[in-house]
PDB file of C-alpha atoms in Angstrom:
ATOM      1  CA  MET T 185     -29.612  81.114  28.496  1.00 54.00           C
ATOM      2  CA  GLY T 186     -32.530  80.859  26.489  1.00 69.00           C
ATOM      3  CA  SER T 187     -32.917  81.983  22.880  1.00 70.00           C
ATOM      4  CA  PHE T 188     -35.887  83.216  20.729  1.00 68.00           C
ATOM      5  CA  GLU T 189     -36.235  79.787  19.246  1.00 59.00           C
ATOM      6  CA  GLY T 190     -38.007  78.526  22.586  1.00 50.00           C
ATOM      7  CA  SER T 191     -39.923  81.685  23.046  1.00 51.00           C
ATOM      8  CA  ALA T 192     -43.896  81.761  22.917  1.00 46.00           C
ATOM      9  CA  LEU T 193     -44.987  84.233  19.967  1.00 46.00           C
ATOM     10  CA  PRO T 194     -48.022  85.813  20.651  1.00 47.00           C
ATOM     11  CA  ASP T 195     -50.541  86.071  18.063  1.00 49.00           C
ATOM     12  CA  GLY T 196     -52.108  89.593  19.158  1.00 47.00           C
ATOM     13  CA  GLU T 197     -55.784  89.746  18.987  1.00 45.00           C
ATOM     14  CA  ALA T 198     -56.516  86.299  17.600  1.00 49.00           C
ATOM     15  CA  GLU T 199     -58.172  84.935  20.748  1.00 52.00           C
ATOM     16  CA  ILE T 200     -59.970  88.081  22.018  1.00 50.00           C
ATOM     17  CA  THR T 201     -63.578  87.839  21.214  1.00 56.00           C
ATOM     18  CA  ASP T 202     -65.198  90.234  23.648  1.00 69.00           C
ATOM     19  CA  LYS T 203     -65.574  93.584  21.806  1.00 69.00           C
ATOM     20  CA  ARG T 204     -64.877  95.643  24.848  1.00 67.00           C
ATOM     21  CA  LEU T 205     -61.643  93.846  25.507  1.00 70.00           C
ATOM     22  CA  LEU T 206     -60.848  94.016  21.683  1.00 71.00           C
ATOM     23  CA  ARG T 207     -61.031  97.858  22.033  1.00 76.00           C
ATOM     24  CA  GLY T 208     -58.814  97.660  25.023  1.00 69.00           C
ATOM     25  CA  ALA T 209     -56.067  95.807  23.309  1.00 80.00           C
ATOM     26  CA  ARG T 210     -56.188  97.794  20.375  1.00 85.00           C
ATOM     27  CA  THR T 211     -55.962 100.835  22.136  1.00 87.00           C
ATOM     28  CA  ARG T 212     -53.022  99.446  24.347  1.00 88.00           C
ATOM     29  CA  GLU T 213     -51.265  98.442  21.131  1.00 90.00           C
ATOM     30  CA  SER T 214     -51.760 101.965  19.552  1.00 89.00           C
ATOM     31  CA  ILE T 215     -50.142 103.587  22.560  1.00 92.00           C
ATOM     32  CA  LEU T 216     -47.472 101.168  22.559  1.00 94.00           C
ATOM     33  CA  ARG T 217     -46.565 101.531  18.819  1.00 93.00           C
ATOM     34  CA  HIS T 218     -46.049 105.124  19.562  1.00 92.00           C
ATOM     35  CA  ALA T 219     -44.009 104.249  22.676  1.00 94.00           C
ATOM     36  CA  VAL T 220     -41.462 102.166  20.750  1.00 95.00           C
ATOM     37  CA  ASP T 221     -40.949 104.867  18.497  1.00 93.00           C
ATOM     38  CA  LEU T 222     -40.501 107.532  21.137  1.00 93.00           C
ATOM     39  CA  GLY T 223     -38.320 105.073  23.150  1.00 94.00           C
ATOM     40  CA  SER T 224     -36.138 104.394  20.192  1.00 93.00           C
ATOM     41  CA  LEU T 225     -35.668 107.893  19.448  1.00 92.00           C
ATOM     42  CA  GLU T 226     -35.481 109.503  22.891  1.00 92.00           C
ATOM     43  CA  GLY T 227     -35.033 106.666  25.329  1.00 93.00           C
ATOM     44  CA  LEU T 228     -37.346 104.952  27.686  1.00 95.00           C
ATOM     45  CA  ASP T 229     -36.967 107.683  30.389  1.00 92.00           C
ATOM     46  CA  ASN T 230     -38.754 110.117  28.106  1.00 91.00           C
ATOM     47  CA  LEU T 231     -42.034 108.176  27.922  1.00 93.00           C
ATOM     48  CA  SER T 232     -44.969 110.053  29.789  1.00 92.00           C
ATOM     49  CA  PHE T 233     -48.510 109.326  30.130  1.00 94.00           C
ATOM     50  CA  GLY T 234     -49.227 112.698  28.742  1.00 92.00           C
ATOM     51  CA  ARG T 235     -47.025 112.661  25.763  1.00 90.00           C
ATOM     52  CA  LEU T 236     -48.527 109.317  24.641  1.00 91.00           C
ATOM     53  CA  ALA T 237     -51.883 110.396  25.220  1.00 91.00           C
ATOM     54  CA  ALA T 238     -51.427 113.470  23.080  1.00 89.00           C
ATOM     55  CA  GLU T 239     -49.795 111.372  20.274  1.00 84.00           C
ATOM     56  CA  ALA T 240     -52.341 108.592  20.458  1.00 83.00           C
ATOM     57  CA  GLY T 241     -55.402 110.976  20.544  1.00 85.00           C
ATOM     58  CA  LEU T 242     -56.323 109.815  24.170  1.00 86.00           C
ATOM     59  CA  SER T 243     -56.899 111.184  27.551  1.00 88.00           C
ATOM     60  CA  LYS T 244     -53.894 111.063  29.950  1.00 91.00           C
ATOM     61  CA  ALA T 245     -55.990 109.202  32.480  1.00 91.00           C
ATOM     62  CA  GLY T 246     -56.921 106.725  29.951  1.00 87.00           C
ATOM     63  CA  VAL T 247     -53.402 105.879  29.182  1.00 90.00           C
ATOM     64  CA  GLN T 248     -52.451 105.758  33.053  1.00 91.00           C
ATOM     65  CA  THR T 249     -55.335 103.299  33.587  1.00 89.00           C
ATOM     66  CA  LEU T 250     -54.010 100.834  31.130  1.00 90.00           C
ATOM     67  CA  PHE T 251     -50.294 100.956  32.582  1.00 93.00           C
ATOM     68  CA  LYS T 252     -50.659 102.088  36.211  1.00 88.00           C
ATOM     69  CA  SER T 253     -47.020 103.308  36.497  1.00 94.00           C
ATOM     70  CA  LYS T 254     -44.111 104.645  34.329  1.00 94.00           C
ATOM     71  CA  GLU T 255     -42.107 101.553  35.056  1.00 95.00           C
ATOM     72  CA  ALA T 256     -45.112  99.341  33.950  1.00 95.00           C
ATOM     73  CA  LEU T 257     -45.240 101.232  30.771  1.00 95.00           C
ATOM     74  CA  GLN T 258     -41.386 101.095  30.176  1.00 96.00           C
ATOM     75  CA  LEU T 259     -41.560  97.169  30.643  1.00 97.00           C
ATOM     76  CA  ALA T 260     -44.812  96.927  28.256  1.00 96.00           C
ATOM     77  CA  THR T 261     -42.641  98.999  25.743  1.00 97.00           C
ATOM     78  CA  VAL T 262     -39.731  96.770  25.976  1.00 97.00           C
ATOM     79  CA  GLU T 263     -41.718  93.587  25.466  1.00 97.00           C
ATOM     80  CA  TYR T 264     -43.716  95.103  22.480  1.00 96.00           C
ATOM     81  CA  ALA T 265     -40.517  96.135  21.063  1.00 96.00           C
ATOM     82  CA  ARG T 266     -39.465  92.314  21.499  1.00 97.00           C
ATOM     83  CA  ARG T 267     -42.535  91.104  19.762  1.00 96.00           C
ATOM     84  CA  MET T 268     -41.950  93.451  16.833  1.00 96.00           C
ATOM     85  CA  PHE T 269     -38.370  92.326  16.647  1.00 96.00           C
ATOM     86  CA  ILE T 270     -39.449  88.834  16.611  1.00 97.00           C
ATOM     87  CA  ASP T 271     -41.872  89.295  13.770  1.00 96.00           C
ATOM     88  CA  ALA T 272     -39.358  91.278  11.656  1.00 96.00           C
ATOM     89  CA  VAL T 273     -36.143  89.235  11.966  1.00 97.00           C
ATOM     90  CA  ILE T 274     -36.793  85.882  13.905  1.00 97.00           C
ATOM     91  CA  ARG T 275     -39.818  84.682  12.118  1.00 97.00           C
ATOM     92  CA  PRO T 276     -38.907  85.227   8.668  1.00 97.00           C
ATOM     93  CA  ALA T 277     -35.323  83.642   9.210  1.00 97.00           C
ATOM     94  CA  ARG T 278     -36.790  80.426  10.352  1.00 96.00           C
ATOM     95  CA  SER T 279     -37.497  79.478   6.821  1.00 97.00           C
ATOM     96  CA  ALA T 280     -33.992  79.148   6.106  1.00 97.00           C
ATOM     97  CA  SER T 281     -31.788  75.864   7.021  1.00 97.00           C
ATOM     98  CA  PRO T 282     -30.361  75.832  10.352  1.00 97.00           C
ATOM     99  CA  GLY T 283     -26.908  76.888  10.461  1.00 98.00           C
ATOM    100  CA  VAL T 284     -25.195  79.297   8.007  1.00 98.00           C
ATOM    101  CA  ALA T 285     -28.089  79.865   5.905  1.00 98.00           C
ATOM    102  CA  ARG T 286     -30.389  80.857   8.817  1.00 98.00           C
ATOM    103  CA  LEU T 287     -27.406  83.109  10.428  1.00 98.00           C
ATOM    104  CA  ARG T 288     -27.310  84.845   7.124  1.00 97.00           C
ATOM    105  CA  ALA T 289     -31.010  85.316   7.068  1.00 98.00           C
ATOM    106  CA  LEU T 290     -31.124  86.644  10.506  1.00 98.00           C
ATOM    107  CA  LEU T 291     -28.345  89.127   9.493  1.00 96.00           C
ATOM    108  CA  GLU T 292     -30.283  90.160   6.391  1.00 96.00           C
ATOM    109  CA  HIS T 293     -33.676  90.636   8.185  1.00 96.00           C
ATOM    110  CA  TRP T 294     -31.687  92.656  10.933  1.00 95.00           C
ATOM    111  CA  THR T 295     -30.361  94.816   8.248  1.00 93.00           C
ATOM    112  CA  THR T 296     -33.801  95.537   7.066  1.00 93.00           C
ATOM    113  CA  TYR T 297     -34.973  95.974  10.551  1.00 93.00           C
ATOM    114  CA  ALA T 298     -32.272  98.525  11.361  1.00 91.00           C
ATOM    115  CA  THR T 299     -32.059 100.340   7.962  1.00 90.00           C
ATOM    116  CA  ALA T 300     -35.856 100.562   7.141  1.00 88.00           C
ATOM    117  CA  PRO T 301     -35.904 101.214  10.093  1.00 88.00           C
ATOM    118  CA  LEU T 302     -38.843  99.323  12.019  1.00 90.00           C
ATOM    119  CA  PHE T 303     -38.564 101.843  14.754  1.00 90.00           C
ATOM    120  CA  ALA T 304     -38.051 105.529  14.342  1.00 88.00           C
ATOM    121  CA  GLY T 305     -34.749 105.519  16.030  1.00 88.00           C
ATOM    122  CA  GLY T 306     -33.228 102.436  14.703  1.00 89.00           C
ATOM    123  CA  CYS T 307     -32.694  99.323  16.980  1.00 91.00           C
ATOM    124  CA  PHE T 308     -34.871  99.628  20.092  1.00 93.00           C
ATOM    125  CA  ARG T 309     -32.625  97.690  22.262  1.00 92.00           C
ATOM    126  CA  ALA T 310     -29.282  99.413  21.273  1.00 89.00           C
ATOM    127  CA  ALA T 311     -30.935 102.670  21.891  1.00 90.00           C
ATOM    128  CA  ASN T 312     -31.705 101.727  25.457  1.00 93.00           C
ATOM    129  CA  LEU T 313     -29.264  99.427  26.861  1.00 90.00           C
ATOM    130  CA  ALA T 314     -26.802 102.144  27.560  1.00 86.00           C
ATOM    131  CA  ASP T 315     -29.272 104.121  29.395  1.00 90.00           C
ATOM    132  CA  PHE T 316     -30.044 101.256  31.866  1.00 91.00           C
ATOM    133  CA  ASP T 317     -26.765  99.124  31.941  1.00 88.00           C
ATOM    134  CA  SER T 318     -25.836 100.676  35.257  1.00 89.00           C
ATOM    135  CA  ARG T 319     -29.414 100.998  36.878  1.00 91.00           C
ATOM    136  CA  PRO T 320     -30.615  97.732  38.434  1.00 93.00           C
ATOM    137  CA  GLY T 321     -34.216  96.987  38.290  1.00 95.00           C
ATOM    138  CA  PRO T 322     -36.833  95.323  36.121  1.00 96.00           C
ATOM    139  CA  VAL T 323     -36.305  97.464  32.964  1.00 96.00           C
ATOM    140  CA  ARG T 324     -32.776  96.587  32.763  1.00 95.00           C
ATOM    141  CA  ASP T 325     -33.129  93.048  33.739  1.00 96.00           C
ATOM    142  CA  GLU T 326     -35.544  92.672  30.507  1.00 96.00           C
ATOM    143  CA  LEU T 327     -33.255  94.517  28.288  1.00 96.00           C
ATOM    144  CA  PHE T 328     -30.391  92.434  29.231  1.00 94.00           C
ATOM    145  CA  ARG T 329     -32.611  89.189  29.076  1.00 95.00           C
ATOM    146  CA  GLN T 330     -33.561  90.146  25.386  1.00 95.00           C
ATOM    147  CA  GLN T 331     -29.830  90.616  24.525  1.00 95.00           C
ATOM    148  CA  GLN T 332     -29.017  87.382  25.749  1.00 96.00           C
ATOM    149  CA  GLU T 333     -31.818  85.747  24.035  1.00 97.00           C
ATOM    150  CA  TRP T 334     -30.450  87.290  20.662  1.00 97.00           C
ATOM    151  CA  ASN T 335     -26.817  86.139  21.484  1.00 97.00           C
ATOM    152  CA  ALA T 336     -28.256  82.604  22.411  1.00 98.00           C
ATOM    153  CA  THR T 337     -29.985  82.634  18.946  1.00 98.00           C
ATOM    154  CA  ILE T 338     -26.898  83.556  17.027  1.00 98.00           C
ATOM    155  CA  ALA T 339     -24.610  81.097  19.085  1.00 98.00           C
ATOM    156  CA  GLY T 340     -27.159  78.282  18.318  1.00 97.00           C
ATOM    157  CA  GLU T 341     -26.660  78.748  14.614  1.00 98.00           C
ATOM    158  CA  LEU T 342     -22.931  78.762  14.857  1.00 98.00           C
ATOM    159  CA  ARG T 343     -23.056  75.535  16.979  1.00 98.00           C
ATOM    160  CA  HIS T 344     -25.245  73.908  14.296  1.00 98.00           C
ATOM    161  CA  ALA T 345     -23.157  75.124  11.478  1.00 98.00           C
ATOM    162  CA  MET T 346     -20.137  73.668  13.118  1.00 97.00           C
ATOM    163  CA  ALA T 347     -21.832  70.315  13.917  1.00 97.00           C
ATOM    164  CA  VAL T 348     -22.631  69.711  10.212  1.00 97.00           C
ATOM    165  CA  GLY T 349     -19.173  70.848   8.950  1.00 96.00           C
ATOM    166  CA  GLU T 350     -20.323  74.146   7.459  1.00 97.00           C
ATOM    167  CA  ILE T 351     -17.572  76.250   9.478  1.00 97.00           C
ATOM    168  CA  ALA T 352     -14.399  75.732  11.241  1.00 96.00           C
ATOM    169  CA  GLU T 353     -14.445  75.254  14.993  1.00 96.00           C
ATOM    170  CA  LEU T 354     -14.761  78.741  17.031  1.00 96.00           C
ATOM    171  CA  ASP T 355     -16.205  79.814  20.356  1.00 97.00           C
ATOM    172  CA  ALA T 356     -19.646  80.172  19.356  1.00 97.00           C
ATOM    173  CA  GLU T 357     -20.637  82.306  22.544  1.00 97.00           C
ATOM    174  CA  LEU T 358     -17.575  84.663  22.062  1.00 97.00           C
ATOM    175  CA  ALA T 359     -18.537  85.012  18.251  1.00 97.00           C
ATOM    176  CA  ALA T 360     -22.201  85.785  18.972  1.00 97.00           C
ATOM    177  CA  PHE T 361     -21.132  88.399  21.380  1.00 97.00           C
ATOM    178  CA  GLN T 362     -18.879  89.863  18.779  1.00 97.00           C
ATOM    179  CA  ILE T 363     -21.702  89.867  16.077  1.00 97.00           C
ATOM    180  CA  ASP T 364     -24.063  91.393  18.694  1.00 96.00           C
ATOM    181  CA  ALA T 365     -21.540  94.207  19.495  1.00 95.00           C
ATOM    182  CA  LEU T 366     -20.958  94.593  15.681  1.00 95.00           C
ATOM    183  CA  LEU T 367     -24.563  94.978  14.878  1.00 95.00           C
ATOM    184  CA  CYS T 368     -25.023  97.447  17.944  1.00 93.00           C
ATOM    185  CA  ALA T 369     -22.140  99.591  16.490  1.00 94.00           C
ATOM    186  CA  ALA T 370     -23.488  99.292  12.961  1.00 93.00           C
ATOM    187  CA  ASN T 371     -26.870 100.580  14.219  1.00 92.00           C
ATOM    188  CA  THR T 372     -25.086 103.724  15.538  1.00 92.00           C
ATOM    189  CA  ALA T 373     -23.153 104.192  12.443  1.00 93.00           C
ATOM    190  CA  LEU T 374     -26.391 103.803  10.207  1.00 91.00           C
ATOM    191  CA  ARG T 375     -28.081 106.592  12.482  1.00 90.00           C
ATOM    192  CA  MET T 376     -24.985 108.757  11.909  1.00 91.00           C
ATOM    193  CA  GLY T 377     -25.171 108.433   7.980  1.00 91.00           C
ATOM    194  CA  ASP T 378     -22.650 105.703   7.221  1.00 91.00           C
ATOM    195  CA  ASP T 379     -24.119 103.858   4.663  1.00 84.00           C
ATOM    196  CA  ASP T 380     -21.069 101.384   4.441  1.00 92.00           C
ATOM    197  CA  ALA T 381     -21.907 100.062   8.011  1.00 92.00           C
ATOM    198  CA  VAL T 382     -23.938  97.080   6.516  1.00 92.00           C
ATOM    199  CA  ASP T 383     -21.097  96.108   4.284  1.00 93.00           C
ATOM    200  CA  LYS T 384     -18.743  96.287   6.981  1.00 94.00           C
ATOM    201  CA  VAL T 385     -21.063  93.913   8.999  1.00 94.00           C
ATOM    202  CA  HIS T 386     -21.322  91.373   6.317  1.00 94.00           C
ATOM    203  CA  ARG T 387     -17.505  91.492   5.588  1.00 95.00           C
ATOM    204  CA  ILE T 388     -16.669  90.879   9.206  1.00 95.00           C
ATOM    205  CA  VAL T 389     -19.277  88.163   9.740  1.00 96.00           C
ATOM    206  CA  GLU T 390     -18.396  86.320   6.578  1.00 95.00           C
ATOM    207  CA  GLY T 391     -14.789  86.077   7.868  1.00 94.00           C
ATOM    208  CA  MET T 392     -15.852  84.334  11.022  1.00 94.00           C
ATOM    209  CA  LEU T 393     -17.612  81.685   8.850  1.00 95.00           C
ATOM    210  CA  ARG T 394     -14.619  80.058   7.249  1.00 93.00           C
ATOM    211  CA  PRO T 395     -15.095  76.496   6.186  1.00 92.00           C
ATOM    212  CA  PRO T 396     -13.138  73.853   7.871  1.00 90.00           C
ATOM    213  CA  VAL T 397      -9.645  72.715   6.710  1.00 83.00           C
ATOM    214  CA  ARG T 398      -9.969  69.546   4.908  1.00 75.00           C
TER     215      ARG T 398
END
């Protein structure tokens, strides 16, 4: 099970020098920025070439030329949301020391990601997993892969914290699963107006980070 730590992090337009290709990349990015907001609010099933064309000020044919099929559009949207998540949550936390400090940084940046929010409908993955959990196919597989990446990242920091004696022994994979489930629940609570959800997350997670008995 891979984590975000081993993932290539795209640099967007950095290596595109051809002006025509650059325009195409920017058009694609504009469409996907609308798509992730719509996907977080109404789900990936509600993405359509026509609606995205209208929101981005483009022709339906132009959008369809870029993405070919609805499934291709959905997959591109899921990957774009992943890149935005990495930029908002994973990258900033890397400046913290591995272990407890980095785990806390990940949770702080996730809190900003969910409460600002980065996507109009809150956490993109949480908004779409339930719609695809029983629907085999590439979109479900990619959403699940991203969930596994996130869980592996959390588990890795917990294992490091145990190895250096910051926290008592625990089942890192189980604890990561619990933290991810807690964050998904908090995302829903935040969308419903529960402003105490973030405090509850911190209290529960801090309870997991007990120091070892000396």
